[in-house]
Coordinates of C-alpha atoms in Angstrom, one line a residue:
X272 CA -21.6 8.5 -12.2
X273 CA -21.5 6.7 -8.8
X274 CA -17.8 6.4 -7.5
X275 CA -17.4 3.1 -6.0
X276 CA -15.3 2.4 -2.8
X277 CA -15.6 -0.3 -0.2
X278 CA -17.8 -2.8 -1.1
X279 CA -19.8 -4.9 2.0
X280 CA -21.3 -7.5 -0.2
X281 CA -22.9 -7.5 -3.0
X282 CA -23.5 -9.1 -6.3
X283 CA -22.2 -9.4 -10.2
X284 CA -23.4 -11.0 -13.5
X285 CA -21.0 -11.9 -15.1
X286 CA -21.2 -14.9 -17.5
X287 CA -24.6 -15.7 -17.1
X288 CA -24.0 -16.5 -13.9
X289 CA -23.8 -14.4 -9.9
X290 CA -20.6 -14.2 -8.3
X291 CA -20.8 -13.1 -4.7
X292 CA -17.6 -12.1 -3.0
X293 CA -17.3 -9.9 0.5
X294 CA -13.5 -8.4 0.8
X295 CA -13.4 -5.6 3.6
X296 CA -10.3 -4.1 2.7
X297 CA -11.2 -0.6 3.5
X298 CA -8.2 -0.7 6.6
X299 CA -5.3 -0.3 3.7
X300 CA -6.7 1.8 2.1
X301 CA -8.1 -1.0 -0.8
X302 CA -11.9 -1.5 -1.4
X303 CA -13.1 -4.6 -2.6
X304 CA -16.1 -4.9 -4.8
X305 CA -17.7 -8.1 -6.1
X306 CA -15.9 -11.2 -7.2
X307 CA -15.8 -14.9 -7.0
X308 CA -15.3 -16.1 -4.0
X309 CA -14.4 -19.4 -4.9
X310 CA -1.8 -8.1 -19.0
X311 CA 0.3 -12.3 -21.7
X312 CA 2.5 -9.5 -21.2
X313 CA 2.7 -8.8 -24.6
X314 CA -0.4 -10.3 -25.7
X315 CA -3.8 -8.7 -27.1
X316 CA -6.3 -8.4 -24.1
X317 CA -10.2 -7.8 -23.7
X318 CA -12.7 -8.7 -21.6
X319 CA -16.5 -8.6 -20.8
X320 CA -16.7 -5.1 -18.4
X321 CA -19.6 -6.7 -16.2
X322 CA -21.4 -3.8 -13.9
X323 CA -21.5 -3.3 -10.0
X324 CA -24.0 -2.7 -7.6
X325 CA -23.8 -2.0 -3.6
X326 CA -23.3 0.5 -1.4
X327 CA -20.1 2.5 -1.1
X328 CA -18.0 4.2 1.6
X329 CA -15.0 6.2 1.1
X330 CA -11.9 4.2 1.7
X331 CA -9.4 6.1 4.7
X332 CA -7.3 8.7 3.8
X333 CA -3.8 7.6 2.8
X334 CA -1.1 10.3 3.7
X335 CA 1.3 12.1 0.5
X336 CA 4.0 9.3 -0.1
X337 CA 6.8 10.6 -2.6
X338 CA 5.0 13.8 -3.9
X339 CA 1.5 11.3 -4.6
X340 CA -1.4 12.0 -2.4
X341 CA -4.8 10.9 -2.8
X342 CA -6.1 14.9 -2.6
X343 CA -4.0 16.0 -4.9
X344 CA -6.8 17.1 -7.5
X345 CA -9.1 17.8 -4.8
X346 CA -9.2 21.8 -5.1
X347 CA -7.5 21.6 -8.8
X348 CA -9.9 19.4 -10.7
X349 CA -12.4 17.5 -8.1
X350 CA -14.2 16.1 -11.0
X351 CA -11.3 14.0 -12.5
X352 CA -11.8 10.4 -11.3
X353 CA -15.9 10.9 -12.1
X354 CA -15.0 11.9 -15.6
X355 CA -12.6 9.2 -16.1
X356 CA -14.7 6.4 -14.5
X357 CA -17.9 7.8 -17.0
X358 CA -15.6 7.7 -20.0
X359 CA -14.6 4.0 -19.1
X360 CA -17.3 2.6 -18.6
X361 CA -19.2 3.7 -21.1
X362 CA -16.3 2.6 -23.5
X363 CA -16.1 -0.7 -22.1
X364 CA -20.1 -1.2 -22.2
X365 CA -19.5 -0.8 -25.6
X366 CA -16.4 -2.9 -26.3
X367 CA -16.1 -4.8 -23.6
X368 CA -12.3 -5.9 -24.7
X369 CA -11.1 -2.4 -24.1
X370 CA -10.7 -3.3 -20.0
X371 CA -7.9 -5.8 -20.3
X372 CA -7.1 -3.5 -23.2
X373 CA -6.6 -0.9 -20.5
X374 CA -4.6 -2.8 -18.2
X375 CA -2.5 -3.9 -20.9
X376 CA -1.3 -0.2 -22.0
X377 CA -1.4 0.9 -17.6
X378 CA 1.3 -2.1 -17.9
X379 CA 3.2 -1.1 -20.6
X380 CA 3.8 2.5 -19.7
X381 CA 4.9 0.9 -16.3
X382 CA 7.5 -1.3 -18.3
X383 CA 9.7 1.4 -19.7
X384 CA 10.6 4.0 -17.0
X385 CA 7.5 4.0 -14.8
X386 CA 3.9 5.6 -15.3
X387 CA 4.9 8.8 -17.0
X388 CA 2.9 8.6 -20.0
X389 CA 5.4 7.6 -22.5
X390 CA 4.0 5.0 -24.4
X391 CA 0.8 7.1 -25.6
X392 CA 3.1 9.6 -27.3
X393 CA 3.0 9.1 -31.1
X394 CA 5.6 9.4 -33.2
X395 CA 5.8 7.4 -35.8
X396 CA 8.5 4.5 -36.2
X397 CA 10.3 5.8 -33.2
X398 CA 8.3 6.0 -30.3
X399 CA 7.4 3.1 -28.1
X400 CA 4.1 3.5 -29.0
X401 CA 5.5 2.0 -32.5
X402 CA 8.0 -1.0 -30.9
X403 CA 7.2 -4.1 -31.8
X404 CA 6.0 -5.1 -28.1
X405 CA 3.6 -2.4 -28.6
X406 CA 2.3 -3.9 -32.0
X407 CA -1.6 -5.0 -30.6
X408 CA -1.9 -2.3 -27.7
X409 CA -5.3 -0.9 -27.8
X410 CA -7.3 2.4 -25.9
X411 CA -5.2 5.2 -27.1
X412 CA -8.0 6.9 -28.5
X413 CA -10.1 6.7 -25.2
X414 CA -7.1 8.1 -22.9
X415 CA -7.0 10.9 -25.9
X416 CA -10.9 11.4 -25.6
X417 CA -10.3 11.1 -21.5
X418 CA -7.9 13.7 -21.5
X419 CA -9.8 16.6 -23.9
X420 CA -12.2 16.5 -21.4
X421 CA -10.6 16.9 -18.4
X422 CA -8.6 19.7 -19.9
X423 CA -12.1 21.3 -20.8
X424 CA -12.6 21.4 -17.1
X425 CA -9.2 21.7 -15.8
X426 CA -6.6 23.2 -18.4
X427 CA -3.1 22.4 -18.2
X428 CA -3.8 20.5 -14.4
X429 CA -4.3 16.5 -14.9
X430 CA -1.1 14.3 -16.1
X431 CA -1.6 12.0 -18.6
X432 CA 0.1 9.8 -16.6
X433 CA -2.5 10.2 -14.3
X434 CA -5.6 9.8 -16.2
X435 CA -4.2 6.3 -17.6
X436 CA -3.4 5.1 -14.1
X437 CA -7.3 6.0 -12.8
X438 CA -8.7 4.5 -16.2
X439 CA -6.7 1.2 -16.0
X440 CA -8.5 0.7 -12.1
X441 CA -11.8 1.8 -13.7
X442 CA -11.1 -0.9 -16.1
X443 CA -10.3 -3.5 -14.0
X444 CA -13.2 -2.8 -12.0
X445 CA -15.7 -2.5 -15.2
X446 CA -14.3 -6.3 -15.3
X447 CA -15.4 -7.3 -11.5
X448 CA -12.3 -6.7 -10.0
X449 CA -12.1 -5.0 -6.6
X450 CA -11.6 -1.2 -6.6
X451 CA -8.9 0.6 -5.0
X452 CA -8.1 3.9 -4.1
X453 CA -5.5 6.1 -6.0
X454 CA -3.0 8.7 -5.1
X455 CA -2.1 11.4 -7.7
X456 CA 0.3 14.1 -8.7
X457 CA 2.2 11.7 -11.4
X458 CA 3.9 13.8 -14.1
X459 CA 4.2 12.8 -17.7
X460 CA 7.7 12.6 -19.3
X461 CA 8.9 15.5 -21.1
X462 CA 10.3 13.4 -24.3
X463 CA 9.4 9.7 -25.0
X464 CA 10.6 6.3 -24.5
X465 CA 11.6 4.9 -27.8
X466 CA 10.7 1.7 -29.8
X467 CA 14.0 -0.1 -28.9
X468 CA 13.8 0.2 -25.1
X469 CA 10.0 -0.8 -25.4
X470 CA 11.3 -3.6 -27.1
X471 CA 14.1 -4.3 -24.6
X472 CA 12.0 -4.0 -21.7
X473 CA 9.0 -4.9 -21.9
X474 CA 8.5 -9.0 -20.6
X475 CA 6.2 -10.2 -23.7
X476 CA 6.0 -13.8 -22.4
X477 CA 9.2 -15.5 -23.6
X478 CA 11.1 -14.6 -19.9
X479 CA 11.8 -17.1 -17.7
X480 CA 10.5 -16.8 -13.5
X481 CA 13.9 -15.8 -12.7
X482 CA 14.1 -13.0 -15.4
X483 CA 10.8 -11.6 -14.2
X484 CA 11.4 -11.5 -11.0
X485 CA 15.0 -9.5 -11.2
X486 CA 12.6 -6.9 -13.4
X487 CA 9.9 -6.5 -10.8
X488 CA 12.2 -5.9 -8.1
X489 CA 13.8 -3.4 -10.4
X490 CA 10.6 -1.6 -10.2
X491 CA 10.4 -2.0 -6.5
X492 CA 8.0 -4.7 -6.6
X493 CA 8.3 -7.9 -5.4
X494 CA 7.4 -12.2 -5.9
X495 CA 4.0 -12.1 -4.4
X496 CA 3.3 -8.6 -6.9
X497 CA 4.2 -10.5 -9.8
X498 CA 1.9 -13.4 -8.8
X499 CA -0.6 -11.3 -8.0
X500 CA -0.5 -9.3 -11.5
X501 CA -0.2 -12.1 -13.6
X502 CA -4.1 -12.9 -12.3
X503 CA -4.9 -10.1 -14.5
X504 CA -4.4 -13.1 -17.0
X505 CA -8.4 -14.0 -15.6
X506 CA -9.5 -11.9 -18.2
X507 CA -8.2 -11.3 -22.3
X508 CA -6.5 -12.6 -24.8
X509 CA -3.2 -13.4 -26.5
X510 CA -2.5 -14.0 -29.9
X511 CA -1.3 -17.6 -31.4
X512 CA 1.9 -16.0 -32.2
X513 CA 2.5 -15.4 -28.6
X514 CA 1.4 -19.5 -27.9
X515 CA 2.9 -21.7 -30.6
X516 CA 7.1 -21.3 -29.8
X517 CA 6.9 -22.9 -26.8
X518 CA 3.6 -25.6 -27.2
X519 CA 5.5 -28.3 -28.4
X520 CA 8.2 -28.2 -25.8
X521 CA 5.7 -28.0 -22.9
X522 CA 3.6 -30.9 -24.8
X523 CA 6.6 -33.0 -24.6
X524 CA 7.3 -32.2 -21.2
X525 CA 3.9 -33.1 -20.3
X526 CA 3.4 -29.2 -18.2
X527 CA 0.8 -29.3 -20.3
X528 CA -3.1 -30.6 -20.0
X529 CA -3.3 -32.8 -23.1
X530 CA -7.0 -31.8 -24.0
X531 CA -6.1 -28.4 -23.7
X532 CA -2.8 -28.8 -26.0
X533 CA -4.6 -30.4 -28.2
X534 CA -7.5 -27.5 -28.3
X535 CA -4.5 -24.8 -28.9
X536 CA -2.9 -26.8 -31.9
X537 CA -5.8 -26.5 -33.8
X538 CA -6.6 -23.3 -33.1
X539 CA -3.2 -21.8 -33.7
X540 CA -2.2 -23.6 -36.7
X541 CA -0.3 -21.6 -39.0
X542 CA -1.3 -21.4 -42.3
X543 CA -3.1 -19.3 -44.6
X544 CA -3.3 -15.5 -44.9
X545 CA -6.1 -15.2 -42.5
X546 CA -5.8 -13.1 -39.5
X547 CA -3.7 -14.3 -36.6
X548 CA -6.2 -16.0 -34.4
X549 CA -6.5 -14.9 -30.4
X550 CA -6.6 -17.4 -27.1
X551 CA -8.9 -16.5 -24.1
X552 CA -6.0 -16.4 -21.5
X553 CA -8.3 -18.0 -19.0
X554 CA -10.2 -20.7 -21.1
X555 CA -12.5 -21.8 -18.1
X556 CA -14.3 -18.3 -17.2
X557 CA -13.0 -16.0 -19.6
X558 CA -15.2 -12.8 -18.9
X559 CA -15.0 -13.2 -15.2
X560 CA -12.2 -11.7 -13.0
X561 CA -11.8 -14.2 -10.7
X562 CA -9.0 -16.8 -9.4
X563 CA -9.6 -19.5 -12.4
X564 CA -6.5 -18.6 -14.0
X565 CA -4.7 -19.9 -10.7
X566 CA -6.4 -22.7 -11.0
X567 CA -6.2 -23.6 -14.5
X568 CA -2.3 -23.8 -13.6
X569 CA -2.6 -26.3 -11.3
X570 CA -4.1 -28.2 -14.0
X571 CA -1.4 -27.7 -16.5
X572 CA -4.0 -24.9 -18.5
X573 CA -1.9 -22.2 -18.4
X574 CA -2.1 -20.6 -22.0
X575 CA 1.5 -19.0 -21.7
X576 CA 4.8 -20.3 -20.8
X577 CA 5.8 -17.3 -18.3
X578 CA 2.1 -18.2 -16.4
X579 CA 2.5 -22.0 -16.2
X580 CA 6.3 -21.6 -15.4
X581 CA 4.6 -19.1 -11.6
X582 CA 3.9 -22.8 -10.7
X583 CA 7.0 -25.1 -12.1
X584 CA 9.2 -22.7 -9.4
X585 CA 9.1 -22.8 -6.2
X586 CA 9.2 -19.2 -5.1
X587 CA 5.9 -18.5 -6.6
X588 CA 4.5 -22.0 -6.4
X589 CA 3.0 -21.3 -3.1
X590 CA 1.1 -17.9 -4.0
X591 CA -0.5 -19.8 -7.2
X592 CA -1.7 -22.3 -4.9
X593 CA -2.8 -20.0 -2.3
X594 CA -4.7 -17.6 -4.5
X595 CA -6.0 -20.7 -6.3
X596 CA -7.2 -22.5 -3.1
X597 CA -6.1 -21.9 -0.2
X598 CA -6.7 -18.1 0.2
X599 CA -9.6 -17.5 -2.7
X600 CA -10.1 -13.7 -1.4
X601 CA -6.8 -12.9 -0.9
X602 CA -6.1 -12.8 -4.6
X603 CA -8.8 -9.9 -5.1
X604 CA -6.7 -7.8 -2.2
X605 CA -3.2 -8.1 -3.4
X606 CA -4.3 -7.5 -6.9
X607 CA -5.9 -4.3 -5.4
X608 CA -2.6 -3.8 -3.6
X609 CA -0.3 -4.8 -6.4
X610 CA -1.7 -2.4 -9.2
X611 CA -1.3 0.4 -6.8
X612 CA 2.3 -0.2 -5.7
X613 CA 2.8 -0.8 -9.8
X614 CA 0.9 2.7 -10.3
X615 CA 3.2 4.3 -7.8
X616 CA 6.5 2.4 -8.9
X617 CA 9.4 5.2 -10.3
X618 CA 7.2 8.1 -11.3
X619 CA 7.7 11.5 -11.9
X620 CA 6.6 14.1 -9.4
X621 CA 7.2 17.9 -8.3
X622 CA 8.9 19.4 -10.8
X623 CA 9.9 16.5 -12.6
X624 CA 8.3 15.9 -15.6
X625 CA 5.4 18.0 -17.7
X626 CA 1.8 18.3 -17.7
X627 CA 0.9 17.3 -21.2
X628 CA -1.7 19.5 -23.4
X629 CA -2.3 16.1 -25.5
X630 CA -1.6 12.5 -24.4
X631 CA -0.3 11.9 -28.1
X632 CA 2.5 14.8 -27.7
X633 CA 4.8 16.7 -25.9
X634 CA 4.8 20.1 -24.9
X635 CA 7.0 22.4 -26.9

C-alpha cells in the first residue's frame, strides 16, 4: 500500500465527475490530498470511498505532545498505519458506506471519555456499544479484523484506541478528504463506558448551538472545530427518525428550502412496517467530500436541525459562510486540523490505560 502525505495537486473521481483541489498544508504538520476546490451525530453514515492519486512527501515531524508522538510505533510496530490503511481501503472499495461509517464510531468513542476504545467493547445490554445512541453504528467488525492483524505482527503493542483513530483518517481520505498526519501512544480504557453515559453524552442531533458548543469545549475543542467537523456531514446518511421531530417546526419557520421540505416529507413518512428509510446528509453531491454541505445551509438544505441551526447563530454563522464561500480550501485544512485535535482530545497515555488483546474485550 502507498502511504499518502502531502498532496501538490492532483486529481479525484468522484461522482462521475474530477475534482481538483491543491492545499499545501505540509507546514502544520496536515497534508492535503484532492478535493473540490469550489458524523448527524447520531445518524447512520456511508459514503462512496473515491481513490487518490499523486505524489507524496512525508509531512514534518511533529514533537511528543502529552505522551502522543508521531514515532511512537516506529521501532515497535513500523508496519501499523500500512496495515490499517490496506484493511480500509479495501473495506471501503467494497462498501463504500463503511467511511462515514468510520468516522461515525472515531466520533463516538470521542463522545464518552475520549478515544480510548470504549465503545468497541461488547457487552451485551450494558456497554455503550449497546446504548441507544449507538443503535446504527457500523465497522466494528473491520477494527476487530484490523486489530488481529496487527497483533499477528506486533503482539500485545498497538491500542485499539489507536488503530480506530488511524482507520477513521484512512476513511476520511478513502472519501477525498485531505490526509493528515497522526501521533500515537493512545491507550485503551481498562473497563467500558456504559449504555447510559453513551446515551447521556453523546449529541445525536436534537442539541441546540449553544449545548454543542459548552460540549466541544469540554473536550478542549473549540467553535471553529465544531464547524469544521460538522462538514463531515458532506458525506452519509441519517435515518428519518433522526429528520421528522423537527421538519415541521423548521417548515413553519420557513429555515427550510421548501422543495427540499417537501422532498423529505415524502420520503420520511411514517407508516408501514417497512424499514426506516435513510437521508443523504448532503443531498447536492452526496459521495463527494467537499464544502456543499456549507452551502446547502446557506440555502436552507440542511438535513438536520443542529446543521442548519451552525448558520441561524451568529458565532458559527461566519465559519459556514467562509468554508462555504469565502475560504473554499480552508474547510479541507481545518477539517484536517480538527480530527486531529479530536483524536488527541482527553486520552489515555503512559501507564494509563491497557493495551487490549481484542478490541471487543478487556484484558483480565
Amino acid at each position: 500500500m502507498r502511504t499518502p502525505r502531502a498532496v501538490s495537486s492532483s486529481f479525484l473521481a468522484l461522482s462521475g465527475f474530477l475534482l481538483l483541489v491543491a492545499v499545501s498544508v505540509a507546514a502544520t504538520g496536515y497534508a492535503a490530498s484532492p478535493g473540490e476546490s469550489s458524523n448527524g451525530y447520531g445518524a447512520a453514515a456511508g459514503s462512496n470511498g473515491g481513490g487518490h492519486e499523486g505524489s507524496y512527501t512525508v509531512p514534518p515531524y511533529q514533537k511528543p505532545v502529552d505522551g502522543l508522538d508521531e514515532r511512537y510505533y516506529e521501532r515497535s510496530c513500523p508496519k501499523m498505519e500500512e496495515i490499517v490503511g490496506t484493511a480500509v481501503m479495501k473495506a471501503v472499495k467494497a462498501d463504500e458506506t463503511l467511511a462515514a461509517s468510520i468516522i461515525r464510531l472515531f466520533f463516538h468513542d470521542f463522545a464518552v471519555g475520549g478515544v480510548d476504545g470504549s465503545v468497541l467493547v461488547d457487552v451485551p445490554g450494558q456497554s455503550e456499544k449497546y446504548a441507544e445512541a449507538s443503535r446504527t453504528l457500523r465497522g466494528f467488525e473491520l477494527i476487530e479484523e484490523i486489530k488481529k492483524e496487527v497483533e499477528a505482527k506486533c503482539r500485545a503493542t498497538v491500542s485499539c484506541a489507536d488503530i480506530l483513530t488511524a482507520a477513521a483518517r484512512d476513511a476520511a481520505f478513502s472519501a477525498g478528504a485531505p490526509y493528515w498526519s497522526l501521533k500515537y501512544g493512545r491507550r485503551d480504557r481498562k473497563d467500558y463506558s456504559s449504555a447510559e453515559a453513551a446515551d447521556r453524552d453523546v449529541p445525536m442531533g436534537g442539541q441546540r448551538v449553544t449545548e454543542l458548543v459548552a460540549f466541544f469545549e469540554t473536550k478542549g475543542l473549540n467553535i471553529q472545530d465544531l464547524v469544521a467537523l460538522s462538514g463531515a456531514h458532506t458525506i452519509g446518511r441519517a435515518t428519518c427518525g433522526s429528520v421528522r421531530p423537527g421538519l415541521c417546526k423548521r417548515r413553519k419557520a420557513r429555515t427550510l428550502d421548501r422543495q427540499y421540505g417537501d422532498f423529505l416529507q415524502r420520503k420520511c413518512r411514517a407508516g408501514g412496517d417497512a424499514a426506516e428509510p435513510y437521508v443523504e446528509l448532503d443531498g447536492e453531491t452526496p459521495t463527494a467530500f467537499d464544502n456543499q454541505y456549507y452551502k446547502n445551509l446557506l440555502h436552507g438544505k440542511g438535513l438536520l436541525d443542529t446543521d442548519q441551526a451552525l448558520l441561524a447563530d451568529s458565532r458559527t454563522a461566519g465559519f459556514v459562510k467562509s468554508f462555504a464561500y469565502q475560504k473554499p480550501q480552508e474547510f479541507a485544512h481545518q477539517f484536517a486540523k480538527s480530527m486531529r485535535r479530536l483524536g488527541e482530545a482527553q486520552v489515555l497515555t503512559g501507564n494509563e490505560g491497557e493495551v487490549r488483546r481484542k478490541c471487543s474485550a478487556v484484558n483480565y
